[in-house]
Amino acid sequence: MSAGCPVVNRNLRGRWLVAGALVALVPTPLGALQETQIEGIEARRDHYAGVARQIWEWAEVGYQEEQSSELLKGELEAAGFSVESGVAGMPTAFVATYGSGGPIIGLLAEYDALPGISQDAVPERSPIIEGGAGHACGHHLFGTGSVAAAIAVKDWLDETGHEGTIRLYGTPAEEGGAGKVYMVRDGLFDDVDVALHWHPGAQNSAQAGRSLANKSAKFRFRGYSAHAAGAPERGRSALDGVEAMNHMVNLMREHVPQETRIHYVITQGGFAPNVVPDFAEVYYYVRHPYAPTVLELFERVARAAEGAAMGTGTELEYEVIHGLYDLVPNVALGQVMDANLRKVGGVEYTEAERAFARQIQATFEGGPSRPLGSEGEIREFGVEGVGGGSTDVGDISWVVPTTGLSTATWVPGTSAHSWQAVAAGGTNIGTKGMMVAAKTLARTMIELFQSPDVIAAAWEELAERRGTDFEYTALLGDRPPPLDYRR
């Protein structure tokens, strides 16, 4: 960890909760008004479907989400939110705020696509742009659904006169760019009482799960060009450096904790076989359930790269691209989210959607892992084990009590980061899952605005899970956001 990294310290309960302990908020009978706001989300279904579809069509990758960010900001500004753009050194990031006083409830919104997985909204492989980007993780739905929830709760605050602040965070580059980490590092969550999020998926669940911590870097080797046949002795192959590093890291796999995940892609390896490459680059991810272990493993990978450069007569430099903490579960908040998800219910397909889903499932290698019909079910609540993925929500969860949910925006059995996810996410199947999420988030926010005891319990749980001596330091050090990492 860099000595220059800022450190965040947070009082256990925050200013609002200290005051709340002296003068408790008394919930008022607002059930009918709450239902009115939920109905308001449904009434604007077609509008929000159009917003999500537009972001799906743009499919802008990390830190290049100019149009997507502007569209979501416009929705919030039109609803009366004040919007601050370009926060934490990221041009496509923003914070939208409405209300006054406490509690302050943070709501996360993502909108970046993935490179190389363009796909039309049809049940067979059909790229719109060969090699283009696509919303294979459903962030077009994520951003739009969160905005829909924020606007509904804003209307509830207006109609009830209830005190409280909504703060929606427009978070770019979740896919490898760690946008939220820069927001945490810059103190944008220091006064937030709870943070809520959601994610598209193939089932409905509000389980309090964990994720893998993750650190990534691009390792760049530089050598000397020469004719590969006429004067090979004059060359020093940068690609040899990459291949030597990869070989050593692959040998390492026998001697790392079994929960470790290490993956890489060679992003540049030369241009012609008869030219000794003078530049080559490999992009690595290193993951483990605990952040301190990730740092240790990453240093071993970096030392392998240094050895590879030494052995091949090349020079090495590497750039840390991102670093993410593991996700801290919060049962106190998760139970509230789960209860509201059950009130909203799952997704119900039309016959045409079932036919589409059956065609999608027919493309799964080995068949679907979950049956058609499970899109209407809600998984039993509990503290789930460590998932296989990573998210920059993890950093937020170490400084603010955080919980989320996933909803069935994809056909049951669909893997994230697949063309099948892009296809379903561009149809009404994706919209239906997004609406479940928006309604669940809105209900949960309204309940938390009236429940200082739940927020207090959430802070106590966070303190217990992270320990009394925890201080947040960003795993990516003091580097600025890598705004060009997808270029």
PDB file of N, CA, C and O in Angstrom, residues 196-224:
ATOM      1  N   LEU A 196     -26.723   1.441  -0.860  1.00  0.00           N
ATOM      2  CA  LEU A 196     -27.492   0.372  -1.485  1.00  0.00           C
ATOM      3  C   LEU A 196     -27.085   0.226  -2.951  1.00  0.00           C
ATOM      4  O   LEU A 196     -26.749   1.212  -3.613  1.00  0.00           O
ATOM      5  N   HIS A 197     -27.148  -1.005  -3.440  1.00  0.00           N
ATOM      6  CA  HIS A 197     -26.829  -1.257  -4.846  1.00  0.00           C
ATOM      7  C   HIS A 197     -27.625  -2.454  -5.320  1.00  0.00           C
ATOM      8  O   HIS A 197     -28.297  -3.136  -4.535  1.00  0.00           O
ATOM      9  N   TRP A 198     -27.551  -2.740  -6.607  1.00  0.00           N
ATOM     10  CA  TRP A 198     -28.154  -3.953  -7.147  1.00  0.00           C
ATOM     11  C   TRP A 198     -27.340  -4.382  -8.348  1.00  0.00           C
ATOM     12  O   TRP A 198     -26.441  -3.656  -8.786  1.00  0.00           O
ATOM     13  N   HIS A 199     -27.648  -5.564  -8.869  1.00  0.00           N
ATOM     14  CA  HIS A 199     -26.942  -6.002 -10.065  1.00  0.00           C
ATOM     15  C   HIS A 199     -27.831  -6.917 -10.884  1.00  0.00           C
ATOM     16  O   HIS A 199     -28.540  -7.761 -10.330  1.00  0.00           O
ATOM     17  N   PRO A 200     -27.820  -6.757 -12.199  1.00  0.00           N
ATOM     18  CA  PRO A 200     -28.513  -7.706 -13.058  1.00  0.00           C
ATOM     19  C   PRO A 200     -27.978  -9.123 -12.859  1.00  0.00           C
ATOM     20  O   PRO A 200     -26.821  -9.321 -12.488  1.00  0.00           O
ATOM     21  N   GLY A 201     -28.840 -10.105 -13.126  1.00  0.00           N
ATOM     22  CA  GLY A 201     -28.439 -11.488 -12.931  1.00  0.00           C
ATOM     23  C   GLY A 201     -29.438 -12.441 -13.556  1.00  0.00           C
ATOM     24  O   GLY A 201     -30.296 -12.033 -14.360  1.00  0.00           O
ATOM     25  N   ALA A 202     -29.351 -13.716 -13.180  1.00  0.00           N
ATOM     26  CA  ALA A 202     -30.233 -14.742 -13.712  1.00  0.00           C
ATOM     27  C   ALA A 202     -31.195 -15.269 -12.658  1.00  0.00           C
ATOM     28  O   ALA A 202     -31.909 -16.239 -12.896  1.00  0.00           O
ATOM     29  N   GLN A 203     -31.211 -14.639 -11.474  1.00  0.00           N
ATOM     30  CA  GLN A 203     -32.125 -15.037 -10.414  1.00  0.00           C
ATOM     31  C   GLN A 203     -32.338 -13.846  -9.484  1.00  0.00           C
ATOM     32  O   GLN A 203     -31.638 -12.837  -9.581  1.00  0.00           O
ATOM     33  N   ASN A 204     -33.325 -13.981  -8.596  1.00  0.00           N
ATOM     34  CA  ASN A 204     -33.665 -12.914  -7.654  1.00  0.00           C
ATOM     35  C   ASN A 204     -33.140 -13.280  -6.273  1.00  0.00           C
ATOM     36  O   ASN A 204     -33.467 -14.338  -5.736  1.00  0.00           O
ATOM     37  N   SER A 205     -32.329 -12.393  -5.693  1.00  0.00           N
ATOM     38  CA  SER A 205     -31.731 -12.695  -4.398  1.00  0.00           C
ATOM     39  C   SER A 205     -31.263 -11.420  -3.721  1.00  0.00           C
ATOM     40  O   SER A 205     -30.742 -10.512  -4.373  1.00  0.00           O
ATOM     41  N   ALA A 206     -31.445 -11.376  -2.408  1.00  0.00           N
ATOM     42  CA  ALA A 206     -30.882 -10.289  -1.596  1.00  0.00           C
ATOM     43  C   ALA A 206     -29.929 -10.863  -0.566  1.00  0.00           C
ATOM     44  O   ALA A 206     -29.728 -10.288   0.503  1.00  0.00           O
ATOM     45  N   GLN A 207     -29.343 -12.010  -0.856  1.00  0.00           N
ATOM     46  CA  GLN A 207     -28.407 -12.624   0.073  1.00  0.00           C
ATOM     47  C   GLN A 207     -27.259 -11.685   0.412  1.00  0.00           C
ATOM     48  O   GLN A 207     -26.811 -10.904  -0.436  1.00  0.00           O
ATOM     49  N   ALA A 208     -26.786 -11.757   1.637  1.00  0.00           N
ATOM     50  CA  ALA A 208     -25.660 -10.932   2.086  1.00  0.00           C
ATOM     51  C   ALA A 208     -24.371 -11.683   1.742  1.00  0.00           C
ATOM     52  O   ALA A 208     -23.863 -12.470   2.536  1.00  0.00           O
ATOM     53  N   GLY A 209     -23.897 -11.478   0.530  1.00  0.00           N
ATOM     54  CA  GLY A 209     -22.754 -12.247   0.044  1.00  0.00           C
ATOM     55  C   GLY A 209     -21.441 -11.495   0.106  1.00  0.00           C
ATOM     56  O   GLY A 209     -21.378 -10.307   0.430  1.00  0.00           O
ATOM     57  N   ARG A 210     -20.363 -12.225  -0.190  1.00  0.00           N
ATOM     58  CA  ARG A 210     -19.019 -11.664  -0.255  1.00  0.00           C
ATOM     59  C   ARG A 210     -18.503 -11.770  -1.678  1.00  0.00           C
ATOM     60  O   ARG A 210     -19.060 -12.480  -2.515  1.00  0.00           O
ATOM     61  N   SER A 211     -17.412 -11.068  -1.951  1.00  0.00           N
ATOM     62  CA  SER A 211     -16.777 -11.120  -3.266  1.00  0.00           C
ATOM     63  C   SER A 211     -15.277 -11.281  -3.071  1.00  0.00           C
ATOM     64  O   SER A 211     -14.771 -11.256  -1.939  1.00  0.00           O
ATOM     65  N   LEU A 212     -14.564 -11.422  -4.171  1.00  0.00           N
ATOM     66  CA  LEU A 212     -13.112 -11.536  -4.120  1.00  0.00           C
ATOM     67  C   LEU A 212     -12.452 -10.164  -4.201  1.00  0.00           C
ATOM     68  O   LEU A 212     -12.858  -9.320  -5.013  1.00  0.00           O
ATOM     69  N   ALA A 213     -11.453  -9.938  -3.369  1.00  0.00           N
ATOM     70  CA  ALA A 213     -10.596  -8.774  -3.559  1.00  0.00           C
ATOM     71  C   ALA A 213      -9.785  -8.984  -4.836  1.00  0.00           C
ATOM     72  O   ALA A 213      -9.580 -10.121  -5.284  1.00  0.00           O
ATOM     73  N   ASN A 214      -9.296  -7.910  -5.419  1.00  0.00           N
ATOM     74  CA  ASN A 214      -8.709  -8.016  -6.753  1.00  0.00           C
ATOM     75  C   ASN A 214      -7.705  -6.882  -6.977  1.00  0.00           C
ATOM     76  O   ASN A 214      -7.975  -5.740  -6.583  1.00  0.00           O
ATOM     77  N   LYS A 215      -6.570  -7.204  -7.567  1.00  0.00           N
ATOM     78  CA  LYS A 215      -5.625  -6.176  -7.990  1.00  0.00           C
ATOM     79  C   LYS A 215      -5.137  -6.524  -9.381  1.00  0.00           C
ATOM     80  O   LYS A 215      -4.836  -7.689  -9.675  1.00  0.00           O
ATOM     81  N   SER A 216      -5.073  -5.524 -10.250  1.00  0.00           N
ATOM     82  CA  SER A 216      -4.686  -5.778 -11.633  1.00  0.00           C
ATOM     83  C   SER A 216      -3.573  -4.831 -12.058  1.00  0.00           C
ATOM     84  O   SER A 216      -3.359  -3.778 -11.453  1.00  0.00           O
ATOM     85  N   ALA A 217      -2.882  -5.230 -13.118  1.00  0.00           N
ATOM     86  CA  ALA A 217      -1.822  -4.380 -13.673  1.00  0.00           C
ATOM     87  C   ALA A 217      -1.531  -4.790 -15.100  1.00  0.00           C
ATOM     88  O   ALA A 217      -1.752  -5.950 -15.494  1.00  0.00           O
ATOM     89  N   LYS A 218      -1.021  -3.845 -15.873  1.00  0.00           N
ATOM     90  CA  LYS A 218      -0.506  -4.122 -17.208  1.00  0.00           C
ATOM     91  C   LYS A 218       1.021  -4.147 -17.116  1.00  0.00           C
ATOM     92  O   LYS A 218       1.648  -3.150 -16.724  1.00  0.00           O
ATOM     93  N   PHE A 219       1.621  -5.296 -17.473  1.00  0.00           N
ATOM     94  CA  PHE A 219       3.073  -5.474 -17.430  1.00  0.00           C
ATOM     95  C   PHE A 219       3.621  -5.273 -18.837  1.00  0.00           C
ATOM     96  O   PHE A 219       3.222  -5.987 -19.766  1.00  0.00           O
ATOM     97  N   ARG A 220       4.530  -4.322 -18.987  1.00  0.00           N
ATOM     98  CA  ARG A 220       5.031  -3.926 -20.307  1.00  0.00           C
ATOM     99  C   ARG A 220       6.524  -4.221 -20.413  1.00  0.00           C
ATOM    100  O   ARG A 220       7.326  -3.734 -19.604  1.00  0.00           O
ATOM    101  N   PHE A 221       6.867  -5.016 -21.401  1.00  0.00           N
ATOM    102  CA  PHE A 221       8.256  -5.405 -21.640  1.00  0.00           C
ATOM    103  C   PHE A 221       8.764  -4.704 -22.898  1.00  0.00           C
ATOM    104  O   PHE A 221       8.040  -4.610 -23.899  1.00  0.00           O
ATOM    105  N   ARG A 222      10.006  -4.234 -22.828  1.00  0.00           N
ATOM    106  CA  ARG A 222      10.627  -3.562 -23.976  1.00  0.00           C
ATOM    107  C   ARG A 222      11.965  -4.227 -24.284  1.00  0.00           C
ATOM    108  O   ARG A 222      12.780  -4.447 -23.393  1.00  0.00           O
ATOM    109  N   GLY A 223      12.143  -4.546 -25.570  1.00  0.00           N
ATOM    110  CA  GLY A 223      13.387  -5.181 -26.004  1.00  0.00           C
ATOM    111  C   GLY A 223      13.983  -4.463 -27.197  1.00  0.00           C
ATOM    112  O   GLY A 223      13.882  -3.234 -27.305  1.00  0.00           O
ATOM    113  N   TYR A 224      14.568  -5.217 -28.136  1.00  0.00           N
ATOM    114  CA  TYR A 224      15.206  -4.644 -29.313  1.00  0.00           C
ATOM    115  C   TYR A 224      14.718  -5.396 -30.534  1.00  0.00           C
ATOM    116  O   TYR A 224      14.758  -6.629 -30.586  1.00  0.00           O
TER     117      TYR A 224
END
